[in-house]
PDB file of C-alpha atoms in Angstrom:
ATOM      1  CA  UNK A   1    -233.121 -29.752  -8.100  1.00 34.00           C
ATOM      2  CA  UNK A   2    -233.002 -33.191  -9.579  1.00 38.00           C
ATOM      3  CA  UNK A   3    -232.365 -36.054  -6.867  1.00 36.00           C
ATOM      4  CA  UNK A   4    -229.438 -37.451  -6.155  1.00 40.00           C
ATOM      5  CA  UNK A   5    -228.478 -40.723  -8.456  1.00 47.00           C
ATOM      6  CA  UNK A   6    -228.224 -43.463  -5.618  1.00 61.00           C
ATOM      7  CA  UNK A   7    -227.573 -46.378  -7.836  1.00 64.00           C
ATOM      8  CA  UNK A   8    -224.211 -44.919  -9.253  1.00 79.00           C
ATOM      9  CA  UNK A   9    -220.829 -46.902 -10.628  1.00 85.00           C
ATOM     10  CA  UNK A  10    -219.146 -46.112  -7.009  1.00 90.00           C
ATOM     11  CA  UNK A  11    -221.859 -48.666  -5.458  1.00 92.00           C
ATOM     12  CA  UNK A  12    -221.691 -51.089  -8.216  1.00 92.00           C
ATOM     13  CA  UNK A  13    -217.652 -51.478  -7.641  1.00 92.00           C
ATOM     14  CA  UNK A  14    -218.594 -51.552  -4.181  1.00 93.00           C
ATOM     15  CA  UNK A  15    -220.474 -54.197  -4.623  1.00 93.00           C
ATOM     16  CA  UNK A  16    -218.281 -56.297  -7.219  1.00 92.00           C
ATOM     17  CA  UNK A  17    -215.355 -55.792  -4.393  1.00 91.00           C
ATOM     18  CA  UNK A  18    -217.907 -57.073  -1.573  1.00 92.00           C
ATOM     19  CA  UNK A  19    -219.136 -60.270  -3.600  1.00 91.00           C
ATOM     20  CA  UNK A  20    -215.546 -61.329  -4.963  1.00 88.00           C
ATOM     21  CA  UNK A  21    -214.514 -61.461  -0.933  1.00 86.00           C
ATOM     22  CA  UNK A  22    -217.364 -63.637  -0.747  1.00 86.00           C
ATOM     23  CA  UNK A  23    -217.013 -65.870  -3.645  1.00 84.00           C
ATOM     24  CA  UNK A  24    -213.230 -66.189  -3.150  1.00 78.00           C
ATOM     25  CA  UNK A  25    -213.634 -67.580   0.274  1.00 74.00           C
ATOM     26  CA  UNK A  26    -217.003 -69.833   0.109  1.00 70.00           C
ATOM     27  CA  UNK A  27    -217.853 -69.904  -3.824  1.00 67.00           C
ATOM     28  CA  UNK A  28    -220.806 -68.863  -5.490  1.00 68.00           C
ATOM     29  CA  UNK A  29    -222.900 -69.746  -2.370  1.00 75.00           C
ATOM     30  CA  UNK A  30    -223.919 -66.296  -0.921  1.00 83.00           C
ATOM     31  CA  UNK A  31    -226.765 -64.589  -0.211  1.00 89.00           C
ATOM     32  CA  UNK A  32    -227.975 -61.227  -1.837  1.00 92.00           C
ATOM     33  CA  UNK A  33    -229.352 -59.520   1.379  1.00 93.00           C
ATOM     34  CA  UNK A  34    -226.176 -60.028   3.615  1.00 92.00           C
ATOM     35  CA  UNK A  35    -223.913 -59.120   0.564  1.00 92.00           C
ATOM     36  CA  UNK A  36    -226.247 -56.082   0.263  1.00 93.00           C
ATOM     37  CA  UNK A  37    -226.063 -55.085   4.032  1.00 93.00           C
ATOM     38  CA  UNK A  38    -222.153 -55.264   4.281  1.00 92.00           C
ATOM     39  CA  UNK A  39    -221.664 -52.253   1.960  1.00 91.00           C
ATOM     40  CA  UNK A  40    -224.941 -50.363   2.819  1.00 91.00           C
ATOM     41  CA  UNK A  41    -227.135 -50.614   0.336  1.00 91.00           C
ATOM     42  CA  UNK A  42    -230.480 -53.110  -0.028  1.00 90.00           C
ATOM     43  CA  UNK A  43    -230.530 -55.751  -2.527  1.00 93.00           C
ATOM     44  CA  UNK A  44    -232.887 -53.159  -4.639  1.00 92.00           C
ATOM     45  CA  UNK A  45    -229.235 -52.105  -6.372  1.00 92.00           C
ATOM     46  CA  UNK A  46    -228.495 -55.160  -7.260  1.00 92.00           C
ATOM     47  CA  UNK A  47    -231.093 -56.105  -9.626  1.00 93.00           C
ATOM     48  CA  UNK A  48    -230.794 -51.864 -10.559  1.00 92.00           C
ATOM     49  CA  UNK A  49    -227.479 -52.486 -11.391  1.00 93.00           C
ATOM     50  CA  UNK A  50    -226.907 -55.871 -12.319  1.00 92.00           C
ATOM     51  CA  UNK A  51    -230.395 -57.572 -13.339  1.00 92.00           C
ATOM     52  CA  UNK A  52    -230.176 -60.088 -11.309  1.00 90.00           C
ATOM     53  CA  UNK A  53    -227.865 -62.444  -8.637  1.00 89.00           C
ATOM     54  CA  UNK A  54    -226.225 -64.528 -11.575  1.00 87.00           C
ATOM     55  CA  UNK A  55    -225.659 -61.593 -13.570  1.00 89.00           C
ATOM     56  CA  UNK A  56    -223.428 -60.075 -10.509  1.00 91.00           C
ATOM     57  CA  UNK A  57    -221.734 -63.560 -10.158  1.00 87.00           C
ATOM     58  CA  UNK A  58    -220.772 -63.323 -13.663  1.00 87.00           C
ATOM     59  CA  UNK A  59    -219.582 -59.631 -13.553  1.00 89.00           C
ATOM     60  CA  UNK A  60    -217.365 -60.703 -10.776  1.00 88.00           C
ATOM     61  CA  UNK A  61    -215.982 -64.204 -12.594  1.00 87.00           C
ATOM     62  CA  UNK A  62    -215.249 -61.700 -15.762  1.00 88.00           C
ATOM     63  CA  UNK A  63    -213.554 -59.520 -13.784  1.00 86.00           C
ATOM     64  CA  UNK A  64    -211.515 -61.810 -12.094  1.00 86.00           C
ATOM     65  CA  UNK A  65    -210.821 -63.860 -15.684  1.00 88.00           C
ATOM     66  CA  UNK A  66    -209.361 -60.747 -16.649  1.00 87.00           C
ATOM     67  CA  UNK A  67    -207.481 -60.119 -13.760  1.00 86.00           C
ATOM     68  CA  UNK A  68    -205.826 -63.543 -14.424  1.00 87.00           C
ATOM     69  CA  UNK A  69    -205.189 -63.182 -17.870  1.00 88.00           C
ATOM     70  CA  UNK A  70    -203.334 -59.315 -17.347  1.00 87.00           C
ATOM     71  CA  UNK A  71    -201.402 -61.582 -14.822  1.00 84.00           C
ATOM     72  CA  UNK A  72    -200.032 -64.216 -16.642  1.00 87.00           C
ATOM     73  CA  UNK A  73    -199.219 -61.604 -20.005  1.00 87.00           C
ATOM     74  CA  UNK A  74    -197.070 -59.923 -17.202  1.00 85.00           C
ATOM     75  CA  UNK A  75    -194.661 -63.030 -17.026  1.00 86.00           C
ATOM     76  CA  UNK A  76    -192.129 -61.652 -19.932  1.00 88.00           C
ATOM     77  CA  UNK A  77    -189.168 -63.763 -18.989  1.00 90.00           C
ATOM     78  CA  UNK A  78    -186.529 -63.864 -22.119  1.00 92.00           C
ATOM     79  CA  UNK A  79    -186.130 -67.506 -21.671  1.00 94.00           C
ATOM     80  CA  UNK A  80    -189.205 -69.106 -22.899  1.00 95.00           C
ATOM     81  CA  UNK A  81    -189.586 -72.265 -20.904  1.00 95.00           C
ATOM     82  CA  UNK A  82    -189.003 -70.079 -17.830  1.00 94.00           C
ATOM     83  CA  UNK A  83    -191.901 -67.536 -18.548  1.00 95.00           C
ATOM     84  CA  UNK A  84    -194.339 -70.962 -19.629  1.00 95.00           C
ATOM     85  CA  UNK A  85    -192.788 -72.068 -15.933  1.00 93.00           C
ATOM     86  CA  UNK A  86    -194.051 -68.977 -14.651  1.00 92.00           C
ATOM     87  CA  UNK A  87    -197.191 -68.823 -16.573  1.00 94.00           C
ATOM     88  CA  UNK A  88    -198.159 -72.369 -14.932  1.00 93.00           C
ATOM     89  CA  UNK A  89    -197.189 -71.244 -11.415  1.00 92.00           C
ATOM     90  CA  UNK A  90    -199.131 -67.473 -11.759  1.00 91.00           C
ATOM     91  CA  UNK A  91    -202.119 -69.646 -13.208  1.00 91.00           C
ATOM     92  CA  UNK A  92    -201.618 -72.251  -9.716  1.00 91.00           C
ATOM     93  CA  UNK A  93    -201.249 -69.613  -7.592  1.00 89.00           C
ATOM     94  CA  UNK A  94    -204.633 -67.769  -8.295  1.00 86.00           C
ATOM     95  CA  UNK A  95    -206.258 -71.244  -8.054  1.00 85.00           C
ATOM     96  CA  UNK A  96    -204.567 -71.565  -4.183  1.00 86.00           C
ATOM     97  CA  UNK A  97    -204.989 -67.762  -3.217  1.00 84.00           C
ATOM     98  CA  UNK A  98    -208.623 -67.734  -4.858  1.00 81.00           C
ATOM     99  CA  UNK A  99    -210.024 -71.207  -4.803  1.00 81.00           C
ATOM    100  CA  UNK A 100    -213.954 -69.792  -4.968  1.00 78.00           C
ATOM    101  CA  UNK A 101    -213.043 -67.616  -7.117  1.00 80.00           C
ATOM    102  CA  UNK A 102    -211.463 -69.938  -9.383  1.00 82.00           C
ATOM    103  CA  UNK A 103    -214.382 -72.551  -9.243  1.00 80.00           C
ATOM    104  CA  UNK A 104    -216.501 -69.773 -10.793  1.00 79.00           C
ATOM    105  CA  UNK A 105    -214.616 -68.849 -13.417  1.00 82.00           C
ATOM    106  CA  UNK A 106    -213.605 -72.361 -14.663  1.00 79.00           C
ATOM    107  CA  UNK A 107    -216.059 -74.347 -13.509  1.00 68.00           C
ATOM    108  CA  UNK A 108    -219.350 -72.744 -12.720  1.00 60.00           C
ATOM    109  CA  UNK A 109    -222.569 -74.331 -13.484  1.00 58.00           C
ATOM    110  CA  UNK A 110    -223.764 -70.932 -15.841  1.00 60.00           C
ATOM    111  CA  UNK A 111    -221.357 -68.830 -17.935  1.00 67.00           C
ATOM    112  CA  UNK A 112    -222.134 -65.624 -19.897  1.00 77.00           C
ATOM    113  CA  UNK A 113    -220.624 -65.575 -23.263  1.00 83.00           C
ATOM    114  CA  UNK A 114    -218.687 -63.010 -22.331  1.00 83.00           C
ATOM    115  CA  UNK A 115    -217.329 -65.132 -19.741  1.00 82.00           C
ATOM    116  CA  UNK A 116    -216.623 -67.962 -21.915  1.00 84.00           C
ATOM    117  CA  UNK A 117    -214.517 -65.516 -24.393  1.00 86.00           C
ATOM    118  CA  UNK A 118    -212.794 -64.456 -21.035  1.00 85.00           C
ATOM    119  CA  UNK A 119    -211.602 -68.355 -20.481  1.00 84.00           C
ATOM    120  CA  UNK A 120    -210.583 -68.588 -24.066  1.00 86.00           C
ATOM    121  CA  UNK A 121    -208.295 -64.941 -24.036  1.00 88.00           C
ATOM    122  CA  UNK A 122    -207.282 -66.636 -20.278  1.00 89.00           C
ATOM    123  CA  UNK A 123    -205.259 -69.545 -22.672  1.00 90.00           C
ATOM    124  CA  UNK A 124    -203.887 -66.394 -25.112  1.00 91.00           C
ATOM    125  CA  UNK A 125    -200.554 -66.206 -22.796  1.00 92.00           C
ATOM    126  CA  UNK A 126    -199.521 -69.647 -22.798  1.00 94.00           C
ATOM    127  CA  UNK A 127    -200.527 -69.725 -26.643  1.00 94.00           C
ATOM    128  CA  UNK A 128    -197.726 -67.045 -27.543  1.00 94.00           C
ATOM    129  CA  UNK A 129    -195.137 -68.664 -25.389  1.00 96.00           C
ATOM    130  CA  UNK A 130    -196.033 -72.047 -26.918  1.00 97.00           C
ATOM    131  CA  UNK A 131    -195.567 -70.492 -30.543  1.00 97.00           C
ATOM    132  CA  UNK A 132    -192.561 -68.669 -29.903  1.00 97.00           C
ATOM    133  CA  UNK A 133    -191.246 -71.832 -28.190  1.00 97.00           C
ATOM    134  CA  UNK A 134    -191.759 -73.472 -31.616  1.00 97.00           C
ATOM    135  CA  UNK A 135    -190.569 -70.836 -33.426  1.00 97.00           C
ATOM    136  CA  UNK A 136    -186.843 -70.674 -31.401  1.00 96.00           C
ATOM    137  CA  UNK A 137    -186.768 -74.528 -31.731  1.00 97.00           C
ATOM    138  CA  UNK A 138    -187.502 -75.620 -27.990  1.00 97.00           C
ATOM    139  CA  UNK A 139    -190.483 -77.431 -28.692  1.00 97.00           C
ATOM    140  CA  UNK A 140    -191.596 -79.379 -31.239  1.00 96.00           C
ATOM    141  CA  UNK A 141    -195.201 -81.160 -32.564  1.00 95.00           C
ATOM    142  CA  UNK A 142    -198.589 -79.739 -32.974  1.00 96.00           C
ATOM    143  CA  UNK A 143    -199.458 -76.679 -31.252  1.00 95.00           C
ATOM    144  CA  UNK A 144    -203.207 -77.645 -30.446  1.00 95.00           C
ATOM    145  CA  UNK A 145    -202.068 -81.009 -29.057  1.00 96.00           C
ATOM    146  CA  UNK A 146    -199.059 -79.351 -26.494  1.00 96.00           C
ATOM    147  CA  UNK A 147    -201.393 -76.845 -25.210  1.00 95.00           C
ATOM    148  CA  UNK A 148    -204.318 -79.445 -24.287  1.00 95.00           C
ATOM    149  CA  UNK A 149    -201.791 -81.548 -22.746  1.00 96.00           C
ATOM    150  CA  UNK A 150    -200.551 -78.579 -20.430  1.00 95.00           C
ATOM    151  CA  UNK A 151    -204.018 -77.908 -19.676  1.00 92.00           C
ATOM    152  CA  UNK A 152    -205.208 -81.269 -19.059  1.00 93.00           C
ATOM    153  CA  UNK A 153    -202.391 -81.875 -16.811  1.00 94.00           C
ATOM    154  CA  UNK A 154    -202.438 -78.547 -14.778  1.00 93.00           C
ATOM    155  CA  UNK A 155    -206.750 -78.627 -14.661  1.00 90.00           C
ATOM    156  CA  UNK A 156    -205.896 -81.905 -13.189  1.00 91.00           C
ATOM    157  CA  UNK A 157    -203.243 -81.264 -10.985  1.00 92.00           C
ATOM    158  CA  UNK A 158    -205.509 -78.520  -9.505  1.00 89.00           C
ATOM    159  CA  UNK A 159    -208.633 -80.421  -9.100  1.00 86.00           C
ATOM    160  CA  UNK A 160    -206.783 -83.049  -7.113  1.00 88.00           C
ATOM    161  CA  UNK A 161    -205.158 -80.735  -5.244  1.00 88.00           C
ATOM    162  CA  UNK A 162    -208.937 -78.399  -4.563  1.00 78.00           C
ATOM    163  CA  UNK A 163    -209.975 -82.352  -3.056  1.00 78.00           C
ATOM    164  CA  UNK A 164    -207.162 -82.808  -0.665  1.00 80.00           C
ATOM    165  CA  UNK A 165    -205.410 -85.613  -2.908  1.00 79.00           C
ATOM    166  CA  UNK A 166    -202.363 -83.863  -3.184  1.00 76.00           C
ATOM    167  CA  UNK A 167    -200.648 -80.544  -3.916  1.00 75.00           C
ATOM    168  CA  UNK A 168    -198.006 -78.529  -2.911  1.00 85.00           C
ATOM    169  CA  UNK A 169    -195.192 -76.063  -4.651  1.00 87.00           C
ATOM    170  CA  UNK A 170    -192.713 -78.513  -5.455  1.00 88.00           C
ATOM    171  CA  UNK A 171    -194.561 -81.370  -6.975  1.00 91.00           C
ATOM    172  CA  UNK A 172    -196.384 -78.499  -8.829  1.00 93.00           C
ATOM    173  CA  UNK A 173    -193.054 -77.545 -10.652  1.00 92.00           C
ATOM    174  CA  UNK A 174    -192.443 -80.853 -11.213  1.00 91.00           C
ATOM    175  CA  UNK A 175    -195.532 -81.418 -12.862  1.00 93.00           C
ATOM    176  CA  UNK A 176    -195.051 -78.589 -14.913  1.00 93.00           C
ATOM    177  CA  UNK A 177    -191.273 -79.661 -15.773  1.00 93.00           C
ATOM    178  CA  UNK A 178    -192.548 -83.128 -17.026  1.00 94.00           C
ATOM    179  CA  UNK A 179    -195.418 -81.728 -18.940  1.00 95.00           C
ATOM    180  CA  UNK A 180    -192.973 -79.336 -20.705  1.00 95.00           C
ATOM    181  CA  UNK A 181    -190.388 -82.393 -21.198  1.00 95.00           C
ATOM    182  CA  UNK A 182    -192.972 -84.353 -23.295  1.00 95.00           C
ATOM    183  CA  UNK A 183    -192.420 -82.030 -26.125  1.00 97.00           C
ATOM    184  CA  UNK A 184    -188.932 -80.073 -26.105  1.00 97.00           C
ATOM    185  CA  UNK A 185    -186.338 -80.081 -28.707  1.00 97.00           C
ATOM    186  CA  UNK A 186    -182.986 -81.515 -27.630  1.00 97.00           C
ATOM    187  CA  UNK A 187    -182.193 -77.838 -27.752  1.00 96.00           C
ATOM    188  CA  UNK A 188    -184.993 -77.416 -25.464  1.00 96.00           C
ATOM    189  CA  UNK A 189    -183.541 -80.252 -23.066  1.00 95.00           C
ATOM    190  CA  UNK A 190    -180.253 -78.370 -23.161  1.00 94.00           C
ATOM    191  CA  UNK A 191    -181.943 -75.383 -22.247  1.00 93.00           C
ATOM    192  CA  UNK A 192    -184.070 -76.705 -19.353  1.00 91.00           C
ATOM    193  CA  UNK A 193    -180.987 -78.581 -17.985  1.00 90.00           C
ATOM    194  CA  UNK A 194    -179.534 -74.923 -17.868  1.00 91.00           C
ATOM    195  CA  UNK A 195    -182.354 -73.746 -16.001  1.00 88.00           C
ATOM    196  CA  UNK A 196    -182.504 -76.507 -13.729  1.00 84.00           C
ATOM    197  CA  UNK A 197    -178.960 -76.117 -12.923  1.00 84.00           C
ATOM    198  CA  UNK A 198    -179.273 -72.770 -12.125  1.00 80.00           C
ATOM    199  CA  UNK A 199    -181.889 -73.635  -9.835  1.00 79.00           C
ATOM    200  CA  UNK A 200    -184.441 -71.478 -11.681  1.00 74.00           C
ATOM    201  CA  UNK A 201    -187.166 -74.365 -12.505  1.00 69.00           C
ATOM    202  CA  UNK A 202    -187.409 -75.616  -8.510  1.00 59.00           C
ATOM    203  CA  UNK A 203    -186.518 -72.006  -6.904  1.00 49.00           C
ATOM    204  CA  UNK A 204    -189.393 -71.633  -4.165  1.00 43.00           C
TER     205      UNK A 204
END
């Protein structure tokens, strides 16, 4: 009778689940043995299953990336300065719920290449919206430039905020309102005025 496989895919998910609990609340800084321990196993399967500690770390960052991504293609809202709206809050709100886990993903000292492919398919979202935007007439000027500057300006927002500096809901949406200003259409204005006055753009 051949033995059992002890090394399977339930203990690798097991393991993926125990070192994203670990990354999300104190960053890549964890130990293999203790990680190993907590879902009763020995850090043997994790070079069996992963080759090594950074190769785990990146499983879990990849994971996560494309957690992130799923979430902000979920934001479908018609309007399509809403949904960027809610693109910029889903991507804030991983940062806040996850902040280890964010660090690793964005700003980790090693990626995998699959990992950096994950970052770029992160940006696919806010790509569409930003296209379609054009497209309806609510924003205007070069694509490349209007996504850089929302990413500048939200990467900085959320490094300031990760020090202590500032950060809370409502200067977030402001942020993201004044980004989005820079570049709409008068029919754009019109339409964020609308949203505004419906209290959709600083509705907690």
């Amino acid at each position: 009778m051949p033995r059992p496989r002890l090394h399977d895919e339930r203990l690798k998910e097991r393991l993926l689940e125990a070192a994203s609990r670990m990354i999300s609340s104190s960053g890549g800084d964890f130990a293999l043995r203790p990680l190993a321990k907590s879902v009763g196993t020995s850090t043997t399967a994790v070079y069996s299953l992963f080759g090594s500690r950074q190769a785990l770390v990146d499983a879990v960052a990849l994971r996560s990336a494309h957690s992130l991504r799923d979430a902000l293609l979920a934001a479908t809202d018609d309007n399509l300065l809403l949904r960027l709206m809610n693109q910029g809050l889903g991507y804030r709100r991983s940062a806040v719920e996850n902040p280890g886990m964010f660090r690793i993903v964005f700003t980790g000292e090693h990626h995998s290449d699959d990992l950096l492919a994950a970052q770029e398919e992160i940006a696919i979202p806010f790509r569409r919206t930003v296209s379609e935007a054009m497209e309806q007439g609510l924003l205007h000027g070069d694509r490349k430039r209007i996504l850089r500057h929302l990413h500048s300006g939200v990467h900085g927002f959320l490094r300031l905020e990760g020090s202590g500096r500032m950060g809370s809901d409502p200067e977030f949406r402001l942020l993201l309102i004044d980004l989005i200003s820079a570049h709409v259409t008068e029919k754009g204005r019109k339409e964020l005025a609308a949203l505004d006055a419906a209290g959709e753009t600083l509705a907690s």
